[in-house]
Amino acid sequence: MRGRRMYAFEIAKRGKDGSWSRVASGTGQFSRPPKASVRSIAERWIHEETGRLSGGRLLVVGRRRGVPRGFVPSVRIRLLDPAGAYPLAAAYIGLDRRDVVRDQYQLPPRDRVDRG
């Protein structure tokens, strides 16, 4: 792919009820293919949100693939055609389902830990 292409993008966070709420959107000219462009937007957004994200990993998918079943996204970044109607690629920030279960484990209070 040579030259620059115009894309629209949308960043959304997932609420506790599972619904997505848009936190940013815009358009821009990009010189890379859609998956590389959405990764770039996601990495820049992660850098700007330092200290405000709960953690997880970045997953980038093409237009024909959705989120894997074992992945629980908390942030969605979509790259769209210039009109904003046709998805070209997406990036998700989240946790693998097994990590979500592991994170729910609570350590015992410090005063009750057996010092043996």
mmCIF file of C-alpha atoms in Angstrom:
data_model
loop_
_atom_site.group_PDB
_atom_site.id
_atom_site.type_symbol
_atom_site.label_atom_id
_atom_site.label_comp_id
_atom_site.label_asym_id
_atom_site.label_seq_id
_atom_site.Cartn_x
_atom_site.Cartn_y
_atom_site.Cartn_z
ATOM 1 C CA MET A 1 0.000 0.000 0.000
ATOM 2 C CA ARG A 2 1.513 3.290 -1.053
ATOM 3 C CA GLY A 3 0.459 6.798 -0.142
ATOM 4 C CA ARG A 4 -1.894 7.951 2.537
ATOM 5 C CA ARG A 5 -5.462 6.858 3.194
ATOM 6 C CA MET A 6 -8.187 8.567 5.168
ATOM 7 C CA TYR A 7 -9.744 6.512 7.974
ATOM 8 C CA ALA A 8 -12.213 7.211 10.760
ATOM 9 C CA PHE A 9 -11.655 5.754 14.224
ATOM 10 C CA GLU A 10 -13.637 5.283 17.409
ATOM 11 C CA ILE A 11 -12.462 4.475 20.940
ATOM 12 C CA ALA A 12 -14.996 3.065 23.417
ATOM 13 C CA LYS A 13 -14.843 1.783 26.999
ATOM 14 C CA ARG A 14 -17.001 -1.043 28.319
ATOM 15 C CA GLY A 15 -19.183 -0.238 31.299
ATOM 16 C CA LYS A 16 -20.021 -2.562 34.196
ATOM 17 C CA ASP A 17 -23.288 -3.469 32.452
ATOM 18 C CA GLY A 18 -21.390 -4.573 29.312
ATOM 19 C CA SER A 19 -22.418 -1.659 27.100
ATOM 20 C CA TRP A 20 -19.867 0.363 25.127
ATOM 21 C CA SER A 21 -19.587 4.131 25.578
ATOM 22 C CA ARG A 22 -17.584 6.160 23.103
ATOM 23 C CA VAL A 23 -14.813 8.233 24.664
ATOM 24 C CA ALA A 24 -13.121 9.509 21.486
ATOM 25 C CA SER A 25 -13.598 9.530 17.732
ATOM 26 C CA GLY A 26 -12.087 11.256 14.753
ATOM 27 C CA THR A 27 -10.595 10.952 11.298
ATOM 28 C CA GLY A 28 -7.050 11.054 10.056
ATOM 29 C CA GLN A 29 -4.700 10.201 7.243
ATOM 30 C CA PHE A 30 -2.609 7.081 7.732
ATOM 31 C CA SER A 31 0.229 5.669 5.637
ATOM 32 C CA ARG A 32 -0.020 2.085 6.935
ATOM 33 C CA PRO A 33 -2.571 -0.701 6.348
ATOM 34 C CA PRO A 34 -5.641 -0.867 8.623
ATOM 35 C CA LYS A 35 -4.310 -3.367 11.221
ATOM 36 C CA ALA A 36 -1.051 -1.447 11.634
ATOM 37 C CA SER A 37 -2.946 1.854 11.823
ATOM 38 C CA VAL A 38 -5.376 0.650 14.513
ATOM 39 C CA ARG A 39 -2.425 -0.756 16.508
ATOM 40 C CA SER A 40 -0.748 2.652 16.299
ATOM 41 C CA ILE A 41 -3.893 4.433 17.537
ATOM 42 C CA ALA A 42 -4.252 1.900 20.380
ATOM 43 C CA GLU A 43 -0.630 2.203 21.474
ATOM 44 C CA ARG A 44 -0.819 6.001 21.482
ATOM 45 C CA TRP A 45 -4.047 5.909 23.501
ATOM 46 C CA ILE A 46 -2.525 3.452 26.010
ATOM 47 C CA HIS A 47 0.426 5.808 26.445
ATOM 48 C CA GLU A 48 -1.903 8.777 27.009
ATOM 49 C CA GLU A 49 -3.979 6.807 29.546
ATOM 50 C CA THR A 50 -1.010 5.701 31.666
ATOM 51 C CA GLY A 51 -2.136 5.195 35.265
ATOM 52 C CA ARG A 52 -5.840 5.160 34.356
ATOM 53 C CA LEU A 53 -6.075 1.742 32.699
ATOM 54 C CA SER A 54 -6.723 -1.365 34.739
ATOM 55 C CA GLY A 55 -4.214 -3.419 32.754
ATOM 56 C CA GLY A 56 -4.469 -6.262 30.297
ATOM 57 C CA ARG A 57 -3.096 -6.931 26.875
ATOM 58 C CA LEU A 58 -3.585 -5.508 23.394
ATOM 59 C CA LEU A 59 -5.289 -7.689 20.786
ATOM 60 C CA VAL A 60 -5.496 -6.535 17.135
ATOM 61 C CA VAL A 61 -7.894 -8.216 14.705
ATOM 62 C CA GLY A 62 -8.832 -7.713 11.074
ATOM 63 C CA ARG A 63 -12.228 -6.759 9.742
ATOM 64 C CA ARG A 64 -13.476 -10.336 9.405
ATOM 65 C CA ARG A 65 -12.696 -11.429 12.944
ATOM 66 C CA GLY A 66 -14.283 -10.525 16.259
ATOM 67 C CA VAL A 67 -13.101 -10.859 19.820
ATOM 68 C CA PRO A 68 -12.102 -14.433 20.781
ATOM 69 C CA ARG A 69 -14.426 -16.101 23.315
ATOM 70 C CA GLY A 70 -11.715 -16.376 25.951
ATOM 71 C CA PHE A 71 -10.965 -12.637 25.910
ATOM 72 C CA VAL A 72 -12.781 -10.015 28.026
ATOM 73 C CA PRO A 73 -12.253 -6.546 26.482
ATOM 74 C CA SER A 74 -12.497 -3.323 28.468
ATOM 75 C CA VAL A 75 -11.526 -0.944 25.633
ATOM 76 C CA ARG A 76 -12.366 -1.162 21.922
ATOM 77 C CA ILE A 77 -10.654 0.839 19.168
ATOM 78 C CA ARG A 78 -12.243 0.494 15.734
ATOM 79 C CA LEU A 79 -10.819 1.711 12.432
ATOM 80 C CA LEU A 80 -13.532 2.486 9.897
ATOM 81 C CA ASP A 81 -13.813 3.692 6.322
ATOM 82 C CA PRO A 82 -13.911 7.530 5.996
ATOM 83 C CA ALA A 83 -17.727 7.585 6.218
ATOM 84 C CA GLY A 84 -17.565 5.610 9.486
ATOM 85 C CA ALA A 85 -19.865 2.835 8.315
ATOM 86 C CA TYR A 86 -17.603 -0.070 7.339
ATOM 87 C CA PRO A 87 -15.159 -1.636 9.864
ATOM 88 C CA LEU A 88 -11.615 -2.245 8.592
ATOM 89 C CA ALA A 89 -9.803 -3.429 11.747
ATOM 90 C CA ALA A 90 -10.145 -3.354 15.523
ATOM 91 C CA ALA A 91 -7.954 -3.423 18.611
ATOM 92 C CA TYR A 92 -9.083 -4.495 22.065
ATOM 93 C CA ILE A 93 -7.507 -3.986 25.468
ATOM 94 C CA GLY A 94 -8.536 -6.538 28.036
ATOM 95 C CA LEU A 95 -7.820 -9.742 29.898
ATOM 96 C CA ASP A 96 -7.968 -13.403 29.042
ATOM 97 C CA ARG A 97 -10.941 -14.991 30.802
ATOM 98 C CA ARG A 98 -8.659 -17.206 32.941
ATOM 99 C CA ASP A 99 -6.872 -14.053 34.180
ATOM 100 C CA VAL A 100 -10.190 -12.422 35.129
ATOM 101 C CA VAL A 101 -11.019 -15.393 37.379
ATOM 102 C CA ARG A 102 -7.507 -15.359 38.862
ATOM 103 C CA ASP A 103 -7.730 -11.606 39.621
ATOM 104 C CA GLN A 104 -10.878 -12.154 41.684
ATOM 105 C CA TYR A 105 -8.926 -14.182 44.251
ATOM 106 C CA GLN A 106 -8.442 -12.188 47.424
ATOM 107 C CA LEU A 107 -5.413 -12.602 49.649
ATOM 108 C CA PRO A 108 -6.099 -13.144 53.367
ATOM 109 C CA PRO A 109 -5.618 -10.137 55.667
ATOM 110 C CA ARG A 110 -1.972 -9.615 56.652
ATOM 111 C CA ASP A 111 -2.603 -10.154 60.388
ATOM 112 C CA ARG A 112 -3.975 -13.675 59.676
ATOM 113 C CA VAL A 113 -1.105 -14.939 57.542
ATOM 114 C CA ASP A 114 0.675 -17.888 59.137
ATOM 115 C CA ARG A 115 4.285 -16.831 59.700
ATOM 116 C CA GLY A 116 5.213 -20.489 60.489
#
